[in-house]
PDB file of C-alpha atoms in Angstrom:
ATOM      1  CA  MET Q   1      -9.606 -18.021  -0.774  1.00 34.00           C
ATOM      2  CA  GLU Q   2      -9.594 -15.893  -3.943  1.00 36.00           C
ATOM      3  CA  THR Q   3     -12.690 -15.185  -5.931  1.00 34.00           C
ATOM      4  CA  SER Q   4     -12.539 -13.805  -9.429  1.00 39.00           C
ATOM      5  CA  GLY Q   5     -11.037 -10.353  -9.061  1.00 43.00           C
ATOM      6  CA  SER Q   6     -12.270  -9.661  -5.562  1.00 43.00           C
ATOM      7  CA  VAL Q   7     -10.244  -8.324  -2.693  1.00 42.00           C
ATOM      8  CA  THR Q   8     -10.154 -10.941   0.020  1.00 40.00           C
ATOM      9  CA  PRO Q   9      -8.547 -10.870   3.430  1.00 39.00           C
ATOM     10  CA  HIS Q  10      -5.317 -12.741   4.011  1.00 38.00           C
ATOM     11  CA  THR Q  11      -6.611 -15.207   6.571  1.00 31.00           C
ATOM     12  CA  ALA Q  12      -6.976 -18.944   6.852  1.00 27.00           C
ATOM     13  CA  THR Q  13     -10.713 -18.793   6.157  1.00 26.00           C
ATOM     14  CA  ALA Q  14     -12.641 -17.046   3.421  1.00 27.00           C
ATOM     15  CA  GLY Q  15     -14.151 -13.747   4.427  1.00 26.00           C
ATOM     16  CA  PRO Q  16     -15.840 -10.607   3.206  1.00 28.00           C
ATOM     17  CA  ALA Q  17     -14.641  -8.590   0.234  1.00 33.00           C
ATOM     18  CA  LEU Q  18     -13.101  -5.938   2.482  1.00 32.00           C
ATOM     19  CA  PRO Q  19      -9.979  -6.546   4.534  1.00 36.00           C
ATOM     20  CA  GLU Q  20     -10.501  -7.715   8.055  1.00 37.00           C
ATOM     21  CA  ALA Q  21      -7.673  -7.283  10.504  1.00 37.00           C
ATOM     22  CA  THR Q  22      -4.855  -9.750  10.139  1.00 40.00           C
ATOM     23  CA  GLU Q  23      -2.708  -8.147  12.768  1.00 39.00           C
ATOM     24  CA  ARG Q  24       0.932  -8.787  13.394  1.00 36.00           C
ATOM     25  CA  GLU Q  25       3.738  -6.611  14.591  1.00 37.00           C
ATOM     26  CA  ALA Q  26       4.066  -3.485  12.461  1.00 37.00           C
ATOM     27  CA  LYS Q  27       7.283  -3.294  10.499  1.00 39.00           C
ATOM     28  CA  GLY Q  28       8.988  -0.669   8.454  1.00 41.00           C
ATOM     29  CA  PRO Q  29       9.829   2.949   8.862  1.00 44.00           C
ATOM     30  CA  GLY Q  30       8.215   5.299  11.229  1.00 42.00           C
ATOM     31  CA  PRO Q  31       8.866   6.491  14.721  1.00 42.00           C
ATOM     32  CA  GLU Q  32       9.010   3.963  17.492  1.00 44.00           C
ATOM     33  CA  PRO Q  33       5.840   3.850  19.556  1.00 43.00           C
ATOM     34  CA  TYR Q  34       5.935   5.799  22.790  1.00 45.00           C
ATOM     35  CA  GLY Q  35       3.641   6.252  25.740  1.00 49.00           C
ATOM     36  CA  PRO Q  36       1.303   3.695  27.277  1.00 54.00           C
ATOM     37  CA  GLY Q  37      -0.434   1.127  25.110  1.00 61.00           C
ATOM     38  CA  PRO Q  38      -1.469   1.129  21.452  1.00 70.00           C
ATOM     39  CA  ARG Q  39      -4.159   3.392  20.082  1.00 83.00           C
ATOM     40  CA  ALA Q  40      -7.349   1.865  18.705  1.00 84.00           C
ATOM     41  CA  TYR Q  41      -6.442   2.638  15.104  1.00 91.00           C
ATOM     42  CA  GLU Q  42      -2.976   1.033  15.243  1.00 94.00           C
ATOM     43  CA  GLY Q  43      -2.416  -2.309  13.541  1.00 96.00           C
ATOM     44  CA  VAL Q  44      -1.457  -4.113  10.370  1.00 97.00           C
ATOM     45  CA  TRP Q  45      -3.977  -5.364   7.825  1.00 97.00           C
ATOM     46  CA  ARG Q  46      -3.101  -7.444   4.776  1.00 97.00           C
ATOM     47  CA  PHE Q  47      -5.359  -8.615   1.980  1.00 96.00           C
ATOM     48  CA  THR Q  48      -4.881 -10.257  -1.384  1.00 97.00           C
ATOM     49  CA  ALA Q  49      -6.365  -9.638  -4.814  1.00 96.00           C
ATOM     50  CA  SER Q  50      -6.058 -11.057  -8.291  1.00 97.00           C
ATOM     51  CA  ALA Q  51      -3.621  -9.168 -10.505  1.00 97.00           C
ATOM     52  CA  ILE Q  52      -6.364  -7.817 -12.780  1.00 97.00           C
ATOM     53  CA  GLU Q  53      -7.485  -4.260 -13.598  1.00 97.00           C
ATOM     54  CA  ALA Q  54     -10.668  -4.586 -11.511  1.00 97.00           C
ATOM     55  CA  SER Q  55      -8.488  -4.970  -8.402  1.00 97.00           C
ATOM     56  CA  VAL Q  56      -7.235  -1.376  -8.648  1.00 97.00           C
ATOM     57  CA  PRO Q  57     -10.474   0.377  -7.611  1.00 98.00           C
ATOM     58  CA  ARG Q  58     -11.335  -2.466  -5.240  1.00 97.00           C
ATOM     59  CA  ALA Q  59      -8.029  -2.094  -3.405  1.00 98.00           C
ATOM     60  CA  ARG Q  60      -8.457   1.675  -3.240  1.00 98.00           C
ATOM     61  CA  HIS Q  61     -11.986   1.346  -1.819  1.00 98.00           C
ATOM     62  CA  ALA Q  62     -10.887  -1.354   0.634  1.00 97.00           C
ATOM     63  CA  VAL Q  63      -8.088   0.868   1.983  1.00 98.00           C
ATOM     64  CA  ARG Q  64     -10.404   3.887   2.221  1.00 98.00           C
ATOM     65  CA  ASP Q  65     -13.003   1.842   4.091  1.00 97.00           C
ATOM     66  CA  LEU Q  66     -10.359   0.359   6.398  1.00 97.00           C
ATOM     67  CA  LEU Q  67      -9.030   3.812   7.330  1.00 97.00           C
ATOM     68  CA  ARG Q  68     -12.563   4.997   8.032  1.00 96.00           C
ATOM     69  CA  ARG Q  69     -13.596   1.877   9.958  1.00 95.00           C
ATOM     70  CA  GLN Q  70     -10.480   1.934  12.161  1.00 95.00           C
ATOM     71  CA  GLY Q  71     -10.788   5.653  12.855  1.00 95.00           C
ATOM     72  CA  VAL Q  72      -7.292   6.447  11.565  1.00 96.00           C
ATOM     73  CA  PRO Q  73      -6.666  10.165  12.239  1.00 94.00           C
ATOM     74  CA  ALA Q  74      -5.799  11.044   8.649  1.00 95.00           C
ATOM     75  CA  GLY Q  75      -6.900  14.314   7.080  1.00 94.00           C
ATOM     76  CA  PRO Q  76      -8.530  14.444   3.648  1.00 95.00           C
ATOM     77  CA  ASP Q  77      -5.282  15.375   1.847  1.00 95.00           C
ATOM     78  CA  LEU Q  78      -3.418  12.460   3.419  1.00 96.00           C
ATOM     79  CA  VAL Q  79      -6.237  10.046   2.591  1.00 97.00           C
ATOM     80  CA  GLN Q  80      -6.252  11.203  -1.034  1.00 97.00           C
ATOM     81  CA  SER Q  81      -2.466  10.754  -1.242  1.00 96.00           C
ATOM     82  CA  LEU Q  82      -2.697   7.265   0.285  1.00 97.00           C
ATOM     83  CA  LEU Q  83      -5.454   6.234  -2.110  1.00 97.00           C
ATOM     84  CA  LEU Q  84      -3.488   7.508  -5.097  1.00 97.00           C
ATOM     85  CA  ILE Q  85      -0.436   5.582  -3.875  1.00 97.00           C
ATOM     86  CA  VAL Q  86      -2.513   2.389  -3.541  1.00 98.00           C
ATOM     87  CA  SER Q  87      -3.891   2.891  -7.055  1.00 97.00           C
ATOM     88  CA  GLU Q  88      -0.439   3.433  -8.561  1.00 96.00           C
ATOM     89  CA  LEU Q  89       1.202   0.499  -6.779  1.00 96.00           C
ATOM     90  CA  VAL Q  90      -1.599  -1.967  -7.542  1.00 97.00           C
ATOM     91  CA  THR Q  91      -1.707  -0.755 -11.156  1.00 95.00           C
ATOM     92  CA  ASN Q  92       2.030  -1.391 -11.467  1.00 93.00           C
ATOM     93  CA  SER Q  93       1.633  -4.947 -10.161  1.00 94.00           C
ATOM     94  CA  VAL Q  94      -1.287  -5.606 -12.500  1.00 96.00           C
ATOM     95  CA  ARG Q  95       0.468  -4.187 -15.574  1.00 93.00           C
ATOM     96  CA  HIS Q  96       4.011  -5.376 -15.004  1.00 91.00           C
ATOM     97  CA  ALA Q  97       3.932  -8.420 -12.724  1.00 92.00           C
ATOM     98  CA  ALA Q  98       0.713 -10.321 -13.449  1.00 91.00           C
ATOM     99  CA  VAL Q  99       2.393 -12.754 -15.848  1.00 91.00           C
ATOM    100  CA  LEU Q 100       4.585 -14.127 -13.045  1.00 92.00           C
ATOM    101  CA  SER Q 101       2.374 -13.112 -10.133  1.00 94.00           C
ATOM    102  CA  PRO Q 102      -1.357 -13.700 -10.648  1.00 96.00           C
ATOM    103  CA  GLU Q 103      -2.023 -12.528  -7.088  1.00 97.00           C
ATOM    104  CA  LEU Q 104      -0.837  -9.447  -5.227  1.00 97.00           C
ATOM    105  CA  ALA Q 105      -1.028  -8.422  -1.580  1.00 98.00           C
ATOM    106  CA  VAL Q 106      -1.799  -5.009  -0.135  1.00 98.00           C
ATOM    107  CA  GLU Q 107      -0.699  -4.222   3.401  1.00 98.00           C
ATOM    108  CA  VAL Q 108      -1.722  -1.244   5.504  1.00 98.00           C
ATOM    109  CA  ALA Q 109       0.351  -0.688   8.660  1.00 97.00           C
ATOM    110  CA  VAL Q 110      -0.698   2.116  10.968  1.00 97.00           C
ATOM    111  CA  GLY Q 111       1.393   3.345  13.884  1.00 95.00           C
ATOM    112  CA  ARG Q 112       0.835   6.246  16.228  1.00 92.00           C
ATOM    113  CA  GLU Q 113       2.465   8.773  13.947  1.00 94.00           C
ATOM    114  CA  TRP Q 114       2.751   7.111  10.542  1.00 95.00           C
ATOM    115  CA  ILE Q 115       1.002   4.933   7.998  1.00 97.00           C
ATOM    116  CA  ARG Q 116       2.663   2.544   5.576  1.00 98.00           C
ATOM    117  CA  ILE Q 117       1.040   1.221   2.399  1.00 98.00           C
ATOM    118  CA  SER Q 118       2.762  -1.625   0.584  1.00 98.00           C
ATOM    119  CA  VAL Q 119       1.991  -3.826  -2.391  1.00 97.00           C
ATOM    120  CA  GLU Q 120       3.723  -7.169  -2.813  1.00 97.00           C
ATOM    121  CA  ASP Q 121       3.889  -9.440  -5.829  1.00 97.00           C
ATOM    122  CA  GLN Q 122       6.018 -12.403  -6.855  1.00 96.00           C
ATOM    123  CA  HIS Q 123       7.699 -10.809  -9.878  1.00 94.00           C
ATOM    124  CA  PRO Q 124      11.457 -10.504  -9.236  1.00 91.00           C
ATOM    125  CA  TYR Q 125      11.976  -7.245 -11.171  1.00 84.00           C
ATOM    126  CA  ARG Q 126      12.640  -4.326  -8.825  1.00 77.00           C
ATOM    127  CA  PRO Q 127      11.456  -1.161 -10.588  1.00 78.00           C
ATOM    128  CA  THR Q 128      12.892   2.277 -10.056  1.00 65.00           C
ATOM    129  CA  ALA Q 129      11.132   5.617 -10.151  1.00 60.00           C
ATOM    130  CA  LEU Q 130      11.562   6.950 -13.656  1.00 50.00           C
ATOM    131  CA  GLU Q 131      12.330  10.566 -14.357  1.00 51.00           C
ATOM    132  CA  ALA Q 132       9.507  12.508 -15.933  1.00 52.00           C
ATOM    133  CA  ASP Q 133       9.399  12.140 -19.713  1.00 51.00           C
ATOM    134  CA  HIS Q 134       6.661  14.464 -20.897  1.00 53.00           C
ATOM    135  CA  ALA Q 135       6.485  12.724 -24.281  1.00 55.00           C
ATOM    136  CA  ARG Q 136       5.375   9.462 -22.634  1.00 53.00           C
ATOM    137  CA  THR Q 137       1.823   8.803 -21.526  1.00 52.00           C
ATOM    138  CA  GLY Q 138       2.798   6.271 -18.864  1.00 57.00           C
ATOM    139  CA  GLY Q 139       5.719   5.167 -16.751  1.00 60.00           C
ATOM    140  CA  ARG Q 140       5.431   7.851 -14.091  1.00 73.00           C
ATOM    141  CA  GLY Q 141       3.588   5.917 -11.378  1.00 80.00           C
ATOM    142  CA  LEU Q 142       6.572   5.358  -9.090  1.00 88.00           C
ATOM    143  CA  LEU Q 143       7.771   8.901  -9.662  1.00 89.00           C
ATOM    144  CA  LEU Q 144       4.359  10.085  -8.491  1.00 91.00           C
ATOM    145  CA  VAL Q 145       4.456   7.780  -5.447  1.00 94.00           C
ATOM    146  CA  ARG Q 146       7.929   9.042  -4.558  1.00 93.00           C
ATOM    147  CA  GLU Q 147       6.834  12.685  -4.865  1.00 94.00           C
ATOM    148  CA  LEU Q 148       3.635  12.183  -2.850  1.00 95.00           C
ATOM    149  CA  ALA Q 149       5.634  10.538  -0.065  1.00 96.00           C
ATOM    150  CA  ARG Q 150       8.325  13.229  -0.165  1.00 95.00           C
ATOM    151  CA  GLU Q 151       5.822  16.099  -0.085  1.00 94.00           C
ATOM    152  CA  ALA Q 152       4.138  14.572   2.969  1.00 94.00           C
ATOM    153  CA  GLY Q 153       7.477  14.174   4.770  1.00 95.00           C
ATOM    154  CA  GLY Q 154       7.566  10.411   4.200  1.00 96.00           C
ATOM    155  CA  THR Q 155       9.575   7.957   2.177  1.00 95.00           C
ATOM    156  CA  CYS Q 156       9.164   5.031  -0.223  1.00 94.00           C
ATOM    157  CA  ASP Q 157      11.252   2.142  -1.473  1.00 93.00           C
ATOM    158  CA  ALA Q 158      11.186  -1.276  -3.115  1.00 93.00           C
ATOM    159  CA  GLU Q 159      12.610  -4.414  -1.503  1.00 93.00           C
ATOM    160  CA  ARG Q 160      13.012  -8.057  -2.402  1.00 93.00           C
ATOM    161  CA  THR Q 161      10.958 -10.583  -0.478  1.00 94.00           C
ATOM    162  CA  ALA Q 162      12.254 -13.857   0.939  1.00 95.00           C
ATOM    163  CA  THR Q 163      10.284 -15.681  -1.769  1.00 93.00           C
ATOM    164  CA  GLY Q 164      12.028 -13.825  -4.629  1.00 93.00           C
ATOM    165  CA  GLY Q 165       9.295 -11.292  -5.321  1.00 95.00           C
ATOM    166  CA  LYS Q 166       9.175  -7.660  -4.318  1.00 95.00           C
ATOM    167  CA  VAL Q 167       7.317  -5.301  -2.059  1.00 96.00           C
ATOM    168  CA  ILE Q 168       6.995  -1.602  -2.864  1.00 96.00           C
ATOM    169  CA  TRP Q 169       6.021   0.618   0.010  1.00 96.00           C
ATOM    170  CA  ALA Q 170       5.418   4.213   0.994  1.00 97.00           C
ATOM    171  CA  ALA Q 171       5.336   5.478   4.583  1.00 97.00           C
ATOM    172  CA  LEU Q 172       3.754   8.849   5.368  1.00 97.00           C
ATOM    173  CA  PRO Q 173       3.357  10.671   8.674  1.00 97.00           C
ATOM    174  CA  LEU Q 174      -0.182  10.933  10.029  1.00 94.00           C
ATOM    175  CA  ALA Q 175       0.312  14.555  11.031  1.00 82.00           C
ATOM    176  CA  PRO Q 176       0.956  17.192   8.362  1.00 65.00           C
ATOM    177  CA  ARG Q 177       4.541  18.250   7.920  1.00 57.00           C
TER     178      ARG Q 177
END
């Protein structure tokens, strides 16, 4: 299912390098759906990638293309924030979890009023957002994710998975604050 460093869909059969819908019930924060029936852009898509540096831009491009293909009503500022969040979360998995988790999963869940981006790996360490240390050149990725989510009126967190790994997610409203 995994080719060297490519982003592949999380399905039973091999597929294209961009995520195809693997829909299941959306989970996580966000308002409960209301009104009749789902909108065309609503759903949950999950794809896997090797925990290597090349997966960072591939994941970002895959999420961008998914949002475009599904017609998600996200403005340019929201899309840029989401893509930066994807980059930061995948980078963290590649840099800090690859030893114990050679594969990571990216999930995009879109509801009527919110979008949730999450990255899951099998490393048990649950990171926290570090405070800004201007003398350091790194270590601010989760702080940035937290601030991007907060500024958009959303939230983020890290949780343990049933398999002992972790999932780090950020949920942002589709409409500007």
